[in-house]
Amino acid sequence: DTGVSQDPRHKITKRGQNVTFRCDPISEHNRLYWYRQTLGQGPEFLTYFQNEAQLEKSRLLSDRFSAERPKGSFSTLEIQRTEQGDSAMYLCASSSGLAGVDDQYFGPGTRLLVL
Amino acid sequence: EDQVTQSPEALRLQEGESSSLNCSYTVSGLRGLFWYRQDPGKGPEFLFTLYSAGEEKEKERLKATLTKKESFLHITAPKPEDSATYLCAVRGSGTYKYIFGTGTRLKVLA
């Protein structure tokens, strides 16, 4: 079990550019989550996948954000036309999906800086 | 709306000085309450899940308890390596959304 991995770990981009982040969950975990965390705050839920289906999405999520999990394994989060307010740590987490087990395991995060 | 409030915001303890962190919550049908530890620049590390009032879980110097309105994370005889931010989260029924508090920053002095 290698844990949740995220790539890249750091990203610096200019305002208006598009960025894409990748998350590889723990193998055989069918639940995958994306969060955003800013300094001094707790993680803020962005979206949830069960296998390849995106079942829940935050109402706060701008149309510039999109996420996919095409084969029910890894996931990507894309931000189009980045803004300075998008600067944050983007966290991915996975859980097994077993009945009665809701333990969630996080990756190391991708830190995004928009100049 | 589901909400989580953690207190205190920050806590400084001497090594060996036991204390408790509080997590107050409002949620529609608690599906689970979760505690995490987060070190600077890293992702949260899972500690405990509690599902019903009265439940308790322990791990080394940490013990988590749950009532219908709040949860406590008790730290017994802390060591400097326990210094971190401790996050609490809840998940309500009918949703997969986890709501996090802003955390308690714990500093344990040698």
CSV table of N, CA and C in Angstrom, one decimal, chain A:
chain,number,residue,atom,x,y,z
A,1,ASP,N,0.8,-1.2,0.0
A,1,ASP,CA,0.0,0.0,0.0
A,1,ASP,C,0.9,1.2,0.0
A,2,THR,N,0.9,2.0,-1.1
A,2,THR,CA,1.8,3.1,-1.2
A,2,THR,C,1.1,4.4,-0.8
A,3,GLY,N,-0.1,4.4,-0.5
A,3,GLY,CA,-0.8,5.7,-0.1
A,3,GLY,C,-1.2,6.5,-1.3
A,4,VAL,N,-1.9,7.6,-1.0
A,4,VAL,CA,-2.4,8.5,-2.1
A,4,VAL,C,-1.2,9.3,-2.6
A,5,SER,N,-1.1,9.4,-3.9
A,5,SER,CA,0.0,10.2,-4.5
A,5,SER,C,-0.6,11.3,-5.3
A,6,GLN,N,0.1,12.5,-5.4
A,6,GLN,CA,-0.4,13.6,-6.2
A,6,GLN,C,0.8,14.2,-7.0
A,7,ASP,N,0.4,14.7,-8.2
A,7,ASP,CA,1.5,15.2,-9.0
A,7,ASP,C,0.9,16.4,-9.8
A,8,PRO,N,1.6,17.5,-10.0
A,8,PRO,CA,2.9,17.8,-9.3
A,8,PRO,C,2.7,18.1,-7.8
A,9,ARG,N,3.8,18.3,-7.1
A,9,ARG,CA,3.7,18.7,-5.7
A,9,ARG,C,3.6,20.2,-5.6
A,10,HIS,N,4.2,20.9,-6.6
A,10,HIS,CA,4.1,22.4,-6.6
A,10,HIS,C,3.9,22.8,-8.1
A,11,LYS,N,3.1,23.9,-8.2
A,11,LYS,CA,2.9,24.5,-9.5
A,11,LYS,C,2.8,26.0,-9.4
A,12,ILE,N,3.6,26.7,-10.2
A,12,ILE,CA,3.5,28.1,-10.3
A,12,ILE,C,3.0,28.4,-11.7
A,13,THR,N,2.0,29.3,-11.9
A,13,THR,CA,1.5,29.6,-13.2
A,13,THR,C,1.1,31.1,-13.2
A,14,LYS,N,0.9,31.6,-14.4
A,14,LYS,CA,0.5,33.0,-14.5
A,14,LYS,C,-1.0,33.0,-14.7
A,15,ARG,N,-1.6,34.1,-14.2
A,15,ARG,CA,-3.0,34.3,-14.3
A,15,ARG,C,-3.5,34.1,-15.7
A,16,GLY,N,-4.6,33.4,-15.9
A,16,GLY,CA,-5.2,33.1,-17.2
A,16,GLY,C,-4.8,31.8,-17.8
A,17,GLN,N,-3.7,31.2,-17.2
A,17,GLN,CA,-3.3,29.9,-17.8
A,17,GLN,C,-4.2,28.7,-17.2
A,18,ASN,N,-4.2,27.6,-17.9
A,18,ASN,CA,-4.9,26.4,-17.4
A,18,ASN,C,-3.9,25.5,-16.7
A,19,VAL,N,-4.3,24.8,-15.7
A,19,VAL,CA,-3.5,23.9,-15.0
A,19,VAL,C,-4.2,22.6,-14.7
A,20,THR,N,-3.5,21.5,-14.7
A,20,THR,CA,-4.1,20.2,-14.4
A,20,THR,C,-3.3,19.4,-13.4
A,21,PHE,N,-4.0,18.9,-12.4
A,21,PHE,CA,-3.4,18.1,-11.3
A,21,PHE,C,-3.8,16.7,-11.4
A,22,ARG,N,-3.0,15.7,-11.0
A,22,ARG,CA,-3.3,14.3,-11.0
A,22,ARG,C,-3.3,13.8,-9.6
A,23,CYS,N,-4.2,12.8,-9.4
A,23,CYS,CA,-4.3,12.1,-8.1
A,23,CYS,C,-4.4,10.6,-8.4
A,24,ASP,N,-3.5,9.8,-7.7
A,24,ASP,CA,-3.6,8.4,-7.7
A,24,ASP,C,-4.0,7.9,-6.3
A,25,PRO,N,-5.2,7.3,-6.2
A,25,PRO,CA,-5.7,6.9,-4.9
A,25,PRO,C,-5.0,5.6,-4.4
A,26,ILE,N,-5.3,5.2,-3.2
A,26,ILE,CA,-4.8,3.9,-2.7
A,26,ILE,C,-5.5,2.9,-3.6
A,27,SER,N,-4.8,1.9,-4.0
A,27,SER,CA,-5.3,0.9,-4.9
A,27,SER,C,-6.5,0.2,-4.3
A,28,GLU,N,-7.5,0.0,-5.1
A,28,GLU,CA,-8.8,-0.7,-4.7
A,28,GLU,C,-9.7,0.3,-3.9
A,29,HIS,N,-9.3,1.5,-3.7
A,29,HIS,CA,-10.2,2.5,-3.1
A,29,HIS,C,-11.1,3.0,-4.2
A,30,ASN,N,-12.5,2.8,-4.0
A,30,ASN,CA,-13.3,3.3,-5.1
A,30,ASN,C,-13.9,4.7,-4.9
A,31,ARG,N,-13.6,5.3,-3.7
A,31,ARG,CA,-14.1,6.6,-3.4
A,31,ARG,C,-12.9,7.6,-3.5
A,32,LEU,N,-13.1,8.7,-4.2
A,32,LEU,CA,-12.0,9.7,-4.4
A,32,LEU,C,-12.6,11.1,-4.2
A,33,TYR,N,-11.9,11.9,-3.5
A,33,TYR,CA,-12.3,13.3,-3.1
A,33,TYR,C,-11.3,14.3,-3.5
A,34,TRP,N,-11.7,15.5,-3.9
A,34,TRP,CA,-10.8,16.6,-4.1
A,34,TRP,C,-11.2,17.7,-3.1
A,35,TYR,N,-10.2,18.4,-2.5
A,35,TYR,CA,-10.4,19.4,-1.5
A,35,TYR,C,-9.4,20.6,-1.9
A,36,ARG,N,-9.8,21.8,-1.4
A,36,ARG,CA,-8.9,22.9,-1.5
A,36,ARG,C,-8.7,23.4,-0.1
A,37,GLN,N,-7.4,23.8,0.2
A,37,GLN,CA,-7.1,24.3,1.5
A,37,GLN,C,-6.2,25.6,1.4
A,38,THR,N,-6.7,26.6,2.1
A,38,THR,CA,-5.9,27.8,2.1
A,38,THR,C,-5.3,28.0,3.5
A,39,LEU,N,-4.4,28.9,3.7
A,39,LEU,CA,-3.6,29.0,4.9
A,39,LEU,C,-4.5,29.3,6.1
A,40,GLY,N,-4.4,28.5,7.2
A,40,GLY,CA,-5.2,28.8,8.4
A,40,GLY,C,-6.6,28.2,8.3
A,41,GLN,N,-7.0,27.5,7.2
A,41,GLN,CA,-8.3,27.0,7.1
A,41,GLN,C,-8.3,25.5,7.0
A,42,GLY,N,-9.4,24.8,7.3
A,42,GLY,CA,-9.5,23.4,7.0
A,42,GLY,C,-9.7,23.1,5.6
A,43,PRO,N,-9.6,21.9,5.1
A,43,PRO,CA,-9.9,21.6,3.7
A,43,PRO,C,-11.3,21.9,3.4
A,44,GLU,N,-11.5,22.4,2.2
A,44,GLU,CA,-12.9,22.7,1.7
A,44,GLU,C,-13.2,21.7,0.6
A,45,PHE,N,-14.3,21.0,0.7
A,45,PHE,CA,-14.7,20.0,-0.2
A,45,PHE,C,-15.0,20.6,-1.6
A,46,LEU,N,-14.5,19.9,-2.6
A,46,LEU,CA,-14.7,20.3,-4.0
A,46,LEU,C,-15.6,19.4,-4.7
A,47,THR,N,-15.2,18.1,-4.7
A,47,THR,CA,-16.0,17.1,-5.5
A,47,THR,C,-15.7,15.7,-5.0
A,48,TYR,N,-16.6,14.8,-5.4
A,48,TYR,CA,-16.5,13.4,-4.9
A,48,TYR,C,-16.8,12.4,-6.1
A,49,PHE,N,-16.0,11.4,-6.2
A,49,PHE,CA,-16.2,10.3,-7.2
A,49,PHE,C,-16.4,9.0,-6.5
A,50,GLN,N,-17.3,8.2,-7.0
A,50,GLN,CA,-17.4,6.8,-6.7
A,50,GLN,C,-17.2,6.0,-8.0
A,51,ASN,N,-16.1,5.3,-8.0
A,51,ASN,CA,-15.6,4.7,-9.2
A,51,ASN,C,-15.4,5.9,-10.2
A,52,GLU,N,-16.0,5.7,-11.4
A,52,GLU,CA,-15.8,6.8,-12.4
A,52,GLU,C,-16.9,7.9,-12.4
A,53,ALA,N,-17.9,7.7,-11.5
A,53,ALA,CA,-19.0,8.6,-11.5
A,53,ALA,C,-18.8,9.8,-10.5
A,54,GLN,N,-18.9,11.0,-11.0
A,54,GLN,CA,-18.9,12.2,-10.2
A,54,GLN,C,-20.2,12.4,-9.5
A,55,LEU,N,-20.4,12.0,-8.3
A,55,LEU,CA,-21.7,12.0,-7.6
A,55,LEU,C,-22.0,13.2,-6.8
A,56,GLU,N,-21.0,14.0,-6.5
A,56,GLU,CA,-21.2,15.2,-5.7
A,56,GLU,C,-20.2,16.3,-6.0
A,57,LYS,N,-20.7,17.5,-6.1
A,57,LYS,CA,-19.9,18.7,-6.4
A,57,LYS,C,-20.3,19.8,-5.6
A,58,SER,N,-19.3,20.6,-5.1
A,58,SER,CA,-19.6,21.7,-4.3
A,58,SER,C,-20.3,22.8,-5.1
A,59,ARG,N,-21.3,23.4,-4.5
A,59,ARG,CA,-22.0,24.6,-5.1
A,59,ARG,C,-21.1,25.7,-5.3
A,60,LEU,N,-20.0,25.8,-4.5
A,60,LEU,CA,-19.0,26.9,-4.6
A,60,LEU,C,-18.1,26.7,-5.7
A,61,LEU,N,-18.1,25.5,-6.4
A,61,LEU,CA,-17.1,25.2,-7.4
A,61,LEU,C,-17.4,26.0,-8.7
A,62,SER,N,-16.5,26.8,-9.1
A,62,SER,CA,-16.6,27.6,-10.3
A,62,SER,C,-16.7,26.7,-11.5
A,63,ASP,N,-17.3,27.2,-12.6
A,63,ASP,CA,-17.3,26.5,-13.8
A,63,ASP,C,-15.9,26.3,-14.4
A,64,ARG,N,-15.0,27.1,-13.9
A,64,ARG,CA,-13.6,26.9,-14.4
A,64,ARG,C,-12.9,25.7,-13.9
A,65,PHE,N,-13.6,25.0,-12.9
A,65,PHE,CA,-13.0,23.8,-12.3
A,65,PHE,C,-13.7,22.6,-12.9
A,66,SER,N,-12.9,21.6,-13.3
A,66,SER,CA,-13.5,20.3,-13.8
A,66,SER,C,-12.7,19.2,-13.3
A,67,ALA,N,-13.3,18.1,-13.0
A,67,ALA,CA,-12.6,16.9,-12.5
A,67,ALA,C,-13.1,15.7,-13.3
A,68,GLU,N,-12.2,14.7,-13.5
A,68,GLU,CA,-12.5,13.5,-14.1
A,68,GLU,C,-11.9,12.3,-13.4
A,69,ARG,N,-12.5,11.2,-13.6
A,69,ARG,CA,-11.9,9.9,-13.1
A,69,ARG,C,-12.3,8.8,-14.1
A,70,PRO,N,-11.7,8.9,-15.3
A,70,PRO,CA,-12.2,8.2,-16.5
A,70,PRO,C,-12.3,6.6,-16.3
A,71,LYS,N,-11.4,6.0,-15.6
A,71,LYS,CA,-11.4,4.6,-15.5
A,71,LYS,C,-11.6,4.1,-14.1
A,72,GLY,N,-12.0,5.0,-13.2
A,72,GLY,CA,-12.3,4.7,-11.8
A,72,GLY,C,-11.0,4.5,-11.1
A,73,SER,N,-9.9,4.9,-11.6
A,73,SER,CA,-8.6,4.8,-10.9
A,73,SER,C,-8.1,6.2,-10.5
A,74,PHE,N,-7.1,6.7,-11.3
A,74,PHE,CA,-6.6,8.0,-11.1
A,74,PHE,C,-7.6,9.1,-11.4
A,75,SER,N,-7.4,10.3,-10.9
A,75,SER,CA,-8.3,11.4,-11.2
A,75,SER,C,-7.5,12.6,-11.6
A,76,THR,N,-8.1,13.5,-12.4
A,76,THR,CA,-7.5,14.8,-12.7
A,76,THR,C,-8.4,15.9,-12.3
A,77,LEU,N,-7.8,17.0,-11.9
A,77,LEU,CA,-8.5,18.2,-11.6
A,77,LEU,C,-7.9,19.3,-12.4
A,78,GLU,N,-8.8,20.0,-13.3
A,78,GLU,CA,-8.3,21.0,-14.1
A,78,GLU,C,-8.9,22.4,-13.7
A,79,ILE,N,-8.1,23.4,-13.7
A,79,ILE,CA,-8.6,24.7,-13.5
A,79,ILE,C,-8.3,25.5,-14.7
A,80,GLN,N,-9.3,26.1,-15.3
A,80,GLN,CA,-9.1,26.9,-16.5
A,80,GLN,C,-9.1,28.4,-16.1
A,81,ARG,N,-8.3,29.1,-16.9
A,81,ARG,CA,-8.2,30.6,-16.7
A,81,ARG,C,-8.0,30.9,-15.3
A,82,THR,N,-6.9,30.4,-14.8
A,82,THR,CA,-6.6,30.6,-13.3
A,82,THR,C,-6.6,32.1,-12.9
A,83,GLU,N,-7.0,32.3,-11.7
A,83,GLU,CA,-7.1,33.6,-11.0
A,83,GLU,C,-6.2,33.5,-9.8
A,84,GLN,N,-5.8,34.7,-9.3
A,84,GLN,CA,-4.9,34.7,-8.1
A,84,GLN,C,-5.6,34.1,-6.9
A,85,GLY,N,-6.9,34.2,-6.8
A,85,GLY,CA,-7.7,33.6,-5.8
A,85,GLY,C,-7.7,32.1,-5.8
A,86,ASP,N,-7.2,31.5,-6.9
A,86,ASP,CA,-7.1,30.0,-6.9
A,86,ASP,C,-5.9,29.5,-6.2
A,87,SER,N,-5.0,30.4,-5.8
A,87,SER,CA,-3.8,29.9,-5.1
A,87,SER,C,-4.2,29.2,-3.8
A,88,ALA,N,-3.7,28.0,-3.6
A,88,ALA,CA,-4.1,27.2,-2.5
A,88,ALA,C,-3.4,25.9,-2.6
A,89,MET,N,-3.6,25.0,-1.6
A,89,MET,CA,-3.2,23.6,-1.6
A,89,MET,C,-4.4,22.8,-2.1
A,90,TYR,N,-4.2,22.0,-3.1
A,90,TYR,CA,-5.2,21.1,-3.6
A,90,TYR,C,-4.9,19.7,-3.1
A,91,LEU,N,-5.9,19.2,-2.4
A,91,LEU,CA,-5.7,17.9,-1.7
A,91,LEU,C,-6.6,16.8,-2.3
A,92,CYS,N,-6.1,15.6,-2.5
A,92,CYS,CA,-6.9,14.5,-2.9
A,92,CYS,C,-6.9,13.5,-1.8
A,93,ALA,N,-8.1,12.8,-1.6
A,93,ALA,CA,-8.2,11.8,-0.6
A,93,ALA,C,-9.0,10.6,-1.2
A,94,SER,N,-8.8,9.4,-0.6
A,94,SER,CA,-9.5,8.3,-1.0
A,94,SER,C,-10.0,7.5,0.2
A,95,SER,N,-11.1,6.7,0.0
A,95,SER,CA,-11.5,5.8,1.0
A,95,SER,C,-12.0,4.5,0.3
A,96,SER,N,-12.1,3.5,1.1
A,96,SER,CA,-12.3,2.2,0.5
A,96,SER,C,-13.7,1.9,-0.1
A,97,GLY,N,-14.7,2.6,0.5
A,97,GLY,CA,-16.0,2.4,0.1
A,97,GLY,C,-16.7,1.2,0.7
A,98,LEU,N,-16.0,0.5,1.6
A,98,LEU,CA,-16.6,-0.7,2.3
A,98,LEU,C,-17.7,-0.2,3.2
A,99,ALA,N,-18.7,-1.0,3.3
A,99,ALA,CA,-19.8,-0.6,4.1
A,99,ALA,C,-19.4,-0.3,5.6
A,100,GLY,N,-19.8,0.9,6.1
A,100,GLY,CA,-19.4,1.2,7.4
A,100,GLY,C,-18.0,1.7,7.7
A,101,VAL,N,-17.3,1.9,6.6
A,101,VAL,CA,-15.9,2.3,6.7
A,101,VAL,C,-15.8,3.6,5.9
A,102,ASP,N,-15.6,4.7,6.7
A,102,ASP,CA,-15.6,6.0,6.0
A,102,ASP,C,-14.2,6.7,6.2
A,103,ASP,N,-13.2,6.0,6.7
A,103,ASP,CA,-11.9,6.5,6.9
A,103,ASP,C,-11.4,7.1,5.6
A,104,GLN,N,-10.8,8.3,5.6
A,104,GLN,CA,-10.4,9.0,4.4
A,104,GLN,C,-8.9,9.2,4.5
A,105,TYR,N,-8.2,8.9,3.5
A,105,TYR,CA,-6.7,9.1,3.5
A,105,TYR,C,-6.3,10.1,2.4
A,106,PHE,N,-5.5,11.1,2.9
A,106,PHE,CA,-5.1,12.2,2.0
A,106,PHE,C,-3.7,12.0,1.4
A,107,GLY,N,-3.6,12.6,0.2
A,107,GLY,CA,-2.3,12.7,-0.4
A,107,GLY,C,-1.5,13.9,0.1
A,108,PRO,N,-0.3,14.1,-0.4
A,108,PRO,CA,0.5,15.2,0.1
A,108,PRO,C,0.1,16.6,-0.4
A,109,GLY,N,-0.8,16.6,-1.4
A,109,GLY,CA,-1.2,17.9,-1.9
A,109,GLY,C,-0.4,18.4,-3.0
A,110,THR,N,-1.1,19.3,-3.8
A,110,THR,CA,-0.4,20.1,-4.8
A,110,THR,C,-0.6,21.6,-4.5
A,111,ARG,N,0.6,22.2,-4.3
A,111,ARG,CA,0.5,23.6,-3.9
A,111,ARG,C,0.5,24.5,-5.2
A,112,LEU,N,-0.5,25.3,-5.4
A,112,LEU,CA,-0.6,26.1,-6.6
A,112,LEU,C,-0.4,27.6,-6.2
A,113,LEU,N,0.4,28.2,-7.0
A,113,LEU,CA,0.6,29.7,-6.8
A,113,LEU,C,0.3,30.3,-8.2
A,114,VAL,N,-0.6,31.2,-8.2
A,114,VAL,CA,-1.0,31.9,-9.4
A,114,VAL,C,-0.5,33.4,-9.3
A,115,LEU,N,0.4,33.7,-10.3
A,115,LEU,CA,1.0,35.0,-10.2
A,115,LEU,C,0.2,36.0,-11.0
